Amino acid sequence: MNEYENKGRQGILYLCATPIGNLEDITFRVLRTLKEVDLIAAEDTRNSMKLCNHFDIKTPLTSYHEFNKYDKAKVLVDKLRAGADIAVITDAGTPGISDPGEELVRQAVQAGINVTSVPGPAACINALIISGLPTRRFVFEAFLPSDKKERAVVLEELSHETRTMIIYEAPHRLCRTLAELAEILGGDRQIAVCKELTKRHETVYRSDIKGAVDYYNANEPRGEYVLVIAGLNREDIIRDKQDAWKEMPLEEHLKHYESQGIERREAIKLVAKDRGVPKREIYNMTLNFPK
């Protein structure tokens, strides 16, 4: 008989959030879960052993990381099928967000395994809520791609983003990334550069991107960073589109729609909308235009 089969059920996969710096941020529920499961799958067993020793957790550890995530996930899913309850923890924060836990969850869900989250710290959310930037709509990009072409594509997409953007970055790449953001998104875009969240030396540098470039070129980056960047203002986007239409001669703008078979009255409505002006204004200006 399998060591877990006496439970008479499939196991449960628990995604357990661990502190991102301050050990006091661990929850009672995470501690209880880590002590009660049959196995803990850890991104780095050496780091996780320190956590377990600190909280007197005796549950066996097994490694589950980026370089073994596909094959090891199959092994862990087999154990879950056999009845083992397994907790997944990352080096810091919530597993499954920009780490190998995503693959294990995918395989577990496909296998019909019950997957549940035991919530706690997440650096991206911590940074967002203290940034001072809009929080209702946001997009999480994690680390930008290292491939030059793929990175350029992602940055170009972000340049049109209206939601608040969240990016992770390592200290040795921070200045390069800030310079790229200034070039592609614009140096006047607002940014909050969050460092060492929840730790003793937590700091948030708030400025525009150009100011952040100057600051970190003069002050060597140390620690781990989360960048929170303002999205484009929707009103500015609308205004830019209207200004672009206004550069076109009015008669040409009207013909743009009439050439598509649209009647003049309807074309006037469309032109007025494009330019952000009253319909009556366009009508009066086009009275002498040939039909």
mmCIF file of C-alpha atoms in Angstrom:
data_model
loop_
_atom_site.group_PDB
_atom_site.id
_atom_site.type_symbol
_atom_site.label_atom_id
_atom_site.label_comp_id
_atom_site.label_asym_id
_atom_site.label_seq_id
_atom_site.Cartn_x
_atom_site.Cartn_y
_atom_site.Cartn_z
ATOM 1 C CA MET A 1 0.000 0.000 0.000
ATOM 2 C CA ASN A 2 1.195 3.512 -0.793
ATOM 3 C CA GLU A 3 2.176 5.488 2.325
ATOM 4 C CA TYR A 4 -0.687 7.942 1.712
ATOM 5 C CA GLU A 5 -3.425 5.587 0.493
ATOM 6 C CA ASN A 6 -4.853 4.998 3.962
ATOM 7 C CA LYS A 7 -6.401 8.488 3.764
ATOM 8 C CA GLY A 8 -8.888 7.179 1.234
ATOM 9 C CA ARG A 9 -8.841 10.382 -0.829
ATOM 10 C CA GLN A 10 -6.694 12.475 -3.102
ATOM 11 C CA GLY A 11 -4.416 14.973 -1.447
ATOM 12 C CA ILE A 12 -4.728 18.746 -1.471
ATOM 13 C CA LEU A 13 -2.169 21.155 -2.900
ATOM 14 C CA TYR A 14 -1.688 24.195 -0.656
ATOM 15 C CA LEU A 15 -0.023 27.341 -2.022
ATOM 16 C CA CYS A 16 1.431 28.918 1.112
ATOM 17 C CA ALA A 17 2.644 32.523 1.126
ATOM 18 C CA THR A 18 5.784 33.137 3.186
ATOM 19 C CA PRO A 19 7.369 36.418 4.354
ATOM 20 C CA ILE A 20 9.161 38.576 1.781
ATOM 21 C CA GLY A 21 11.481 39.991 4.435
ATOM 22 C CA ASN A 22 9.875 40.264 7.843
ATOM 23 C CA LEU A 23 9.263 36.901 9.509
ATOM 24 C CA GLU A 24 6.452 38.406 11.577
ATOM 25 C CA ASP A 25 4.353 38.547 8.401
ATOM 26 C CA ILE A 26 3.745 34.802 8.346
ATOM 27 C CA THR A 27 0.153 33.876 9.190
ATOM 28 C CA PHE A 28 -1.100 31.417 11.786
ATOM 29 C CA ARG A 29 -2.876 29.501 9.033
ATOM 30 C CA VAL A 30 0.314 29.128 6.975
ATOM 31 C CA LEU A 31 2.185 27.843 10.048
ATOM 32 C CA ARG A 32 -0.550 25.315 10.824
ATOM 33 C CA THR A 33 -0.718 24.150 7.208
ATOM 34 C CA LEU A 34 3.044 23.688 6.922
ATOM 35 C CA LYS A 35 3.016 21.575 10.081
ATOM 36 C CA GLU A 36 0.040 19.445 9.056
ATOM 37 C CA VAL A 37 0.837 18.573 5.422
ATOM 38 C CA ASP A 38 2.792 15.457 4.477
ATOM 39 C CA LEU A 39 5.379 17.272 2.365
ATOM 40 C CA ILE A 40 6.618 20.798 1.634
ATOM 41 C CA ALA A 41 7.816 21.530 -1.913
ATOM 42 C CA ALA A 42 10.292 24.418 -1.634
ATOM 43 C CA GLU A 43 11.992 26.521 -4.290
ATOM 44 C CA ASP A 44 15.226 26.505 -2.268
ATOM 45 C CA THR A 45 15.333 23.931 0.520
ATOM 46 C CA ARG A 46 18.271 25.675 2.210
ATOM 47 C CA ASN A 47 16.350 28.935 2.592
ATOM 48 C CA SER A 48 13.162 27.129 3.524
ATOM 49 C CA MET A 49 14.953 25.053 6.152
ATOM 50 C CA LYS A 50 15.833 28.286 7.970
ATOM 51 C CA LEU A 51 12.158 29.246 7.953
ATOM 52 C CA CYS A 52 11.098 25.805 9.168
ATOM 53 C CA ASN A 53 13.701 25.761 11.932
ATOM 54 C CA HIS A 54 12.654 29.225 13.085
ATOM 55 C CA PHE A 55 9.027 28.140 13.464
ATOM 56 C CA ASP A 56 9.781 24.559 14.594
ATOM 57 C CA ILE A 57 8.250 22.942 11.507
ATOM 58 C CA LYS A 58 9.318 19.290 11.173
ATOM 59 C CA THR A 59 7.566 18.454 7.881
ATOM 60 C CA PRO A 60 9.881 16.892 5.231
ATOM 61 C CA LEU A 61 11.112 19.213 2.478
ATOM 62 C CA THR A 62 11.648 18.449 -1.190
ATOM 63 C CA SER A 63 13.109 20.727 -3.850
ATOM 64 C CA TYR A 64 10.853 22.156 -6.545
ATOM 65 C CA HIS A 65 12.449 24.880 -8.650
ATOM 66 C CA GLU A 66 12.742 26.373 -12.134
ATOM 67 C CA PHE A 67 15.121 23.707 -13.425
ATOM 68 C CA ASN A 68 13.118 20.645 -12.372
ATOM 69 C CA LYS A 69 9.583 22.067 -12.439
ATOM 70 C CA TYR A 70 8.174 19.898 -15.235
ATOM 71 C CA ASP A 71 9.441 16.481 -14.152
ATOM 72 C CA LYS A 72 9.163 17.155 -10.420
ATOM 73 C CA ALA A 73 5.605 18.429 -10.849
ATOM 74 C CA LYS A 74 4.659 15.013 -12.282
ATOM 75 C CA VAL A 75 6.182 13.322 -9.224
ATOM 76 C CA LEU A 76 4.329 15.623 -6.854
ATOM 77 C CA VAL A 77 1.035 15.163 -8.695
ATOM 78 C CA ASP A 78 1.433 11.373 -8.360
ATOM 79 C CA LYS A 79 1.870 11.830 -4.609
ATOM 80 C CA LEU A 80 -1.217 14.051 -4.479
ATOM 81 C CA ARG A 81 -3.209 11.443 -6.388
ATOM 82 C CA ALA A 82 -2.085 8.878 -3.841
ATOM 83 C CA GLY A 83 -3.397 10.992 -0.972
ATOM 84 C CA ALA A 84 -0.488 13.195 0.087
ATOM 85 C CA ASP A 85 -1.231 16.745 1.192
ATOM 86 C CA ILE A 86 1.512 19.000 -0.170
ATOM 87 C CA ALA A 87 2.366 22.610 0.570
ATOM 88 C CA VAL A 88 4.283 24.735 -1.936
ATOM 89 C CA ILE A 89 6.441 27.629 -0.772
ATOM 90 C CA THR A 90 8.680 29.986 -2.689
ATOM 91 C CA ASP A 91 11.821 31.764 -1.495
ATOM 92 C CA ALA A 92 9.645 34.706 -0.499
ATOM 93 C CA GLY A 93 6.066 35.745 -1.095
ATOM 94 C CA THR A 94 3.189 33.964 -2.768
ATOM 95 C CA PRO A 95 3.982 30.850 -4.849
ATOM 96 C CA GLY A 96 2.605 30.707 -8.380
ATOM 97 C CA ILE A 97 3.357 34.365 -9.092
ATOM 98 C CA SER A 98 6.363 34.600 -11.393
ATOM 99 C CA ASP A 99 7.827 31.327 -10.085
ATOM 100 C CA PRO A 100 7.740 27.562 -10.806
ATOM 101 C CA GLY A 101 4.606 27.021 -8.716
ATOM 102 C CA GLU A 102 2.579 27.991 -11.772
ATOM 103 C CA GLU A 103 3.533 24.756 -13.549
ATOM 104 C CA LEU A 104 2.680 22.549 -10.578
ATOM 105 C CA VAL A 105 -0.720 24.217 -10.259
ATOM 106 C CA ARG A 106 -1.343 23.673 -13.978
ATOM 107 C CA GLN A 107 -0.561 19.970 -13.770
ATOM 108 C CA ALA A 108 -2.510 19.538 -10.536
ATOM 109 C CA VAL A 109 -5.607 21.204 -11.980
ATOM 110 C CA GLN A 110 -5.391 19.023 -15.096
ATOM 111 C CA ALA A 111 -5.209 15.968 -12.846
ATOM 112 C CA GLY A 112 -8.323 17.020 -10.938
ATOM 113 C CA ILE A 113 -6.426 17.763 -7.733
ATOM 114 C CA ASN A 114 -7.934 20.224 -5.254
ATOM 115 C CA VAL A 115 -5.707 23.351 -5.200
ATOM 116 C CA THR A 116 -6.138 26.026 -2.556
ATOM 117 C CA SER A 117 -4.311 29.179 -1.515
ATOM 118 C CA VAL A 118 -3.174 30.064 1.987
ATOM 119 C CA PRO A 119 -2.694 33.810 1.436
ATOM 120 C CA GLY A 120 -0.090 36.197 2.726
ATOM 121 C CA PRO A 121 2.597 38.588 1.463
ATOM 122 C CA ALA A 122 3.093 39.350 -2.242
ATOM 123 C CA ALA A 123 5.711 41.937 -3.210
ATOM 124 C CA CYS A 124 3.747 43.162 -6.240
ATOM 125 C CA ILE A 125 0.654 43.966 -4.155
ATOM 126 C CA ASN A 126 2.659 45.480 -1.303
ATOM 127 C CA ALA A 127 4.418 47.806 -3.744
ATOM 128 C CA LEU A 128 1.215 48.765 -5.542
ATOM 129 C CA ILE A 129 -0.717 49.816 -2.466
ATOM 130 C CA ILE A 130 2.074 52.027 -1.072
ATOM 131 C CA SER A 131 3.071 53.530 -4.427
ATOM 132 C CA GLY A 132 0.603 56.394 -4.372
ATOM 133 C CA LEU A 133 -0.432 55.530 -7.931
ATOM 134 C CA PRO A 134 -3.904 54.339 -9.036
ATOM 135 C CA THR A 135 -4.708 50.840 -7.752
ATOM 136 C CA ARG A 136 -8.122 50.042 -9.276
ATOM 137 C CA ARG A 137 -6.655 48.735 -12.536
ATOM 138 C CA PHE A 138 -3.152 47.321 -12.803
ATOM 139 C CA VAL A 139 -1.036 44.897 -14.813
ATOM 140 C CA PHE A 140 1.797 42.744 -13.460
ATOM 141 C CA GLU A 141 4.734 42.101 -15.804
ATOM 142 C CA ALA A 142 7.168 40.497 -13.293
ATOM 143 C CA PHE A 143 10.718 40.566 -14.729
ATOM 144 C CA LEU A 144 11.028 41.924 -18.258
ATOM 145 C CA PRO A 145 12.311 39.397 -20.840
ATOM 146 C CA SER A 146 16.082 39.138 -21.178
ATOM 147 C CA ASP A 147 15.850 38.514 -24.938
ATOM 148 C CA LYS A 148 16.400 41.868 -26.634
ATOM 149 C CA LYS A 149 13.674 41.518 -29.280
ATOM 150 C CA GLU A 150 11.081 40.123 -26.896
ATOM 151 C CA ARG A 151 11.925 42.840 -24.376
ATOM 152 C CA ALA A 152 11.416 45.540 -27.010
ATOM 153 C CA VAL A 153 7.993 44.106 -27.897
ATOM 154 C CA VAL A 154 6.887 44.070 -24.249
ATOM 155 C CA LEU A 155 8.113 47.614 -23.621
ATOM 156 C CA GLU A 156 6.311 48.843 -26.745
ATOM 157 C CA GLU A 157 3.093 47.239 -25.486
ATOM 158 C CA LEU A 158 3.556 48.862 -22.087
ATOM 159 C CA SER A 159 3.994 52.275 -23.712
ATOM 160 C CA HIS A 160 0.277 52.133 -24.657
ATOM 161 C CA GLU A 161 -0.929 50.717 -21.325
ATOM 162 C CA THR A 162 -3.529 52.736 -19.394
ATOM 163 C CA ARG A 163 -3.373 50.578 -16.265
ATOM 164 C CA THR A 164 -0.774 50.974 -13.519
ATOM 165 C CA MET A 165 2.178 48.688 -14.315
ATOM 166 C CA ILE A 166 4.242 46.577 -11.886
ATOM 167 C CA ILE A 167 7.715 45.267 -12.788
ATOM 168 C CA TYR A 168 10.315 43.366 -10.759
ATOM 169 C CA GLU A 169 13.984 44.207 -11.223
ATOM 170 C CA ALA A 170 17.364 43.140 -9.840
ATOM 171 C CA PRO A 171 19.799 45.831 -8.641
ATOM 172 C CA HIS A 172 22.425 45.251 -11.344
ATOM 173 C CA ARG A 173 19.840 45.814 -14.102
ATOM 174 C CA LEU A 174 17.858 48.641 -12.526
ATOM 175 C CA CYS A 175 19.606 51.598 -14.204
ATOM 176 C CA ARG A 176 19.380 49.989 -17.644
ATOM 177 C CA THR A 177 15.680 49.250 -17.210
ATOM 178 C CA LEU A 178 14.889 52.752 -15.967
ATOM 179 C CA ALA A 179 16.716 54.226 -18.967
ATOM 180 C CA GLU A 180 14.682 52.040 -21.343
ATOM 181 C CA LEU A 181 11.449 53.022 -19.615
ATOM 182 C CA ALA A 182 12.356 56.702 -19.923
ATOM 183 C CA GLU A 183 13.074 56.301 -23.627
ATOM 184 C CA ILE A 184 9.980 54.290 -24.537
ATOM 185 C CA LEU A 185 7.340 55.381 -21.993
ATOM 186 C CA GLY A 186 8.626 58.933 -21.561
ATOM 187 C CA GLY A 187 10.697 60.513 -18.830
ATOM 188 C CA ASP A 188 7.738 62.428 -17.397
ATOM 189 C CA ARG A 189 5.783 59.283 -16.499
ATOM 190 C CA GLN A 190 5.301 58.882 -12.726
ATOM 191 C CA ILE A 191 7.019 55.952 -10.994
ATOM 192 C CA ALA A 192 7.484 54.523 -7.504
ATOM 193 C CA VAL A 193 10.674 52.500 -7.052
ATOM 194 C CA CYS A 194 10.127 50.210 -4.047
ATOM 195 C CA LYS A 195 13.148 48.621 -2.380
ATOM 196 C CA GLU A 196 13.481 45.856 0.227
ATOM 197 C CA LEU A 197 9.773 45.708 1.030
ATOM 198 C CA THR A 198 8.860 44.847 4.664
ATOM 199 C CA LYS A 199 12.561 44.839 5.632
ATOM 200 C CA ARG A 200 14.417 47.233 7.903
ATOM 201 C CA HIS A 201 15.709 49.329 4.992
ATOM 202 C CA GLU A 202 12.443 49.509 3.041
ATOM 203 C CA THR A 203 12.324 52.633 0.897
ATOM 204 C CA VAL A 204 10.045 54.046 -1.794
ATOM 205 C CA TYR A 205 11.485 56.578 -4.243
ATOM 206 C CA ARG A 206 8.649 58.468 -5.929
ATOM 207 C CA SER A 207 9.288 60.747 -8.909
ATOM 208 C CA ASP A 208 8.995 60.768 -12.673
ATOM 209 C CA ILE A 209 11.069 58.198 -14.574
ATOM 210 C CA LYS A 210 13.688 60.764 -15.588
ATOM 211 C CA GLY A 211 14.190 61.668 -11.926
ATOM 212 C CA ALA A 212 14.556 57.973 -11.035
ATOM 213 C CA VAL A 213 17.193 57.541 -13.781
ATOM 214 C CA ASP A 214 19.223 60.440 -12.409
ATOM 215 C CA TYR A 215 18.866 59.283 -8.805
ATOM 216 C CA TYR A 216 19.944 55.684 -9.341
ATOM 217 C CA ASN A 217 22.785 56.642 -11.668
ATOM 218 C CA ALA A 218 24.119 58.695 -8.768
ATOM 219 C CA ASN A 219 23.230 56.164 -6.042
ATOM 220 C CA GLU A 220 24.253 52.544 -6.613
ATOM 221 C CA PRO A 221 21.181 50.265 -6.476
ATOM 222 C CA ARG A 222 21.232 47.662 -3.707
ATOM 223 C CA GLY A 223 18.576 45.124 -2.804
ATOM 224 C CA GLU A 224 15.553 43.899 -4.732
ATOM 225 C CA TYR A 225 13.234 46.348 -6.487
ATOM 226 C CA VAL A 226 9.606 46.571 -7.518
ATOM 227 C CA LEU A 227 8.771 49.325 -10.013
ATOM 228 C CA VAL A 228 5.238 50.719 -10.045
ATOM 229 C CA ILE A 229 4.603 52.902 -13.099
ATOM 230 C CA ALA A 230 1.641 55.077 -13.957
ATOM 231 C CA GLY A 231 -0.346 54.120 -17.041
ATOM 232 C CA LEU A 232 -1.319 56.554 -19.756
ATOM 233 C CA ASN A 233 -4.101 58.959 -18.878
ATOM 234 C CA ARG A 234 -7.166 58.090 -20.956
ATOM 235 C CA GLU A 235 -8.065 61.745 -21.365
ATOM 236 C CA ASP A 236 -4.589 62.405 -22.751
ATOM 237 C CA ILE A 237 -5.014 59.558 -25.245
ATOM 238 C CA ILE A 238 -8.348 60.964 -26.433
ATOM 239 C CA ARG A 239 -6.864 64.457 -26.673
ATOM 240 C CA ASP A 240 -3.889 63.184 -28.702
ATOM 241 C CA LYS A 241 -6.226 61.418 -31.135
ATOM 242 C CA GLN A 242 -8.350 64.540 -31.488
ATOM 243 C CA ASP A 243 -5.271 66.678 -32.109
ATOM 244 C CA ALA A 244 -4.114 64.238 -34.794
ATOM 245 C CA TRP A 245 -7.471 64.493 -36.578
ATOM 246 C CA LYS A 246 -7.381 68.287 -36.323
ATOM 247 C CA GLU A 247 -4.132 68.326 -38.293
ATOM 248 C CA MET A 248 -6.075 66.935 -41.268
ATOM 249 C CA PRO A 249 -7.876 69.551 -43.395
ATOM 250 C CA LEU A 250 -11.580 69.493 -42.563
ATOM 251 C CA GLU A 251 -12.692 68.839 -46.143
ATOM 252 C CA GLU A 252 -10.299 65.896 -46.394
ATOM 253 C CA HIS A 253 -11.563 64.553 -43.066
ATOM 254 C CA LEU A 254 -15.156 64.713 -44.316
ATOM 255 C CA LYS A 255 -14.246 62.977 -47.594
ATOM 256 C CA HIS A 256 -12.544 60.245 -45.547
ATOM 257 C CA TYR A 257 -15.979 59.105 -44.423
ATOM 258 C CA GLU A 258 -18.008 60.013 -47.501
ATOM 259 C CA SER A 259 -15.660 57.917 -49.659
ATOM 260 C CA GLN A 260 -16.851 54.930 -47.612
ATOM 261 C CA GLY A 261 -20.449 55.551 -48.689
ATOM 262 C CA ILE A 262 -21.462 57.364 -45.522
ATOM 263 C CA GLU A 263 -24.029 60.137 -46.019
ATOM 264 C CA ARG A 264 -22.928 63.683 -45.234
ATOM 265 C CA ARG A 265 -25.093 64.111 -42.150
ATOM 266 C CA GLU A 266 -23.642 60.968 -40.570
ATOM 267 C CA ALA A 267 -20.113 61.858 -41.745
ATOM 268 C CA ILE A 268 -20.418 65.229 -39.989
ATOM 269 C CA LYS A 269 -21.292 63.423 -36.747
ATOM 270 C CA LEU A 270 -18.217 61.207 -37.081
ATOM 271 C CA VAL A 271 -15.936 64.130 -37.861
ATOM 272 C CA ALA A 272 -17.251 66.057 -34.863
ATOM 273 C CA LYS A 273 -16.640 63.061 -32.619
ATOM 274 C CA ASP A 274 -13.093 62.576 -33.960
ATOM 275 C CA ARG A 275 -12.229 66.216 -33.326
ATOM 276 C CA GLY A 276 -14.023 66.532 -30.003
ATOM 277 C CA VAL A 277 -16.123 69.500 -31.104
ATOM 278 C CA PRO A 278 -19.894 70.106 -31.337
ATOM 279 C CA LYS A 279 -21.647 68.662 -34.384
ATOM 280 C CA ARG A 280 -23.189 72.078 -35.146
ATOM 281 C CA GLU A 281 -19.715 73.609 -35.432
ATOM 282 C CA ILE A 282 -18.670 71.112 -38.099
ATOM 283 C CA TYR A 283 -22.003 71.487 -39.901
ATOM 284 C CA ASN A 284 -21.580 75.276 -40.168
ATOM 285 C CA MET A 285 -18.003 74.949 -41.371
ATOM 286 C CA THR A 286 -18.961 72.496 -44.115
ATOM 287 C CA LEU A 287 -21.988 74.302 -45.553
ATOM 288 C CA ASN A 288 -20.061 75.433 -48.624
ATOM 289 C CA PHE A 289 -18.224 72.150 -49.202
ATOM 290 C CA PRO A 290 -19.158 70.411 -52.478
ATOM 291 C CA LYS A 291 -21.234 67.265 -52.165
#
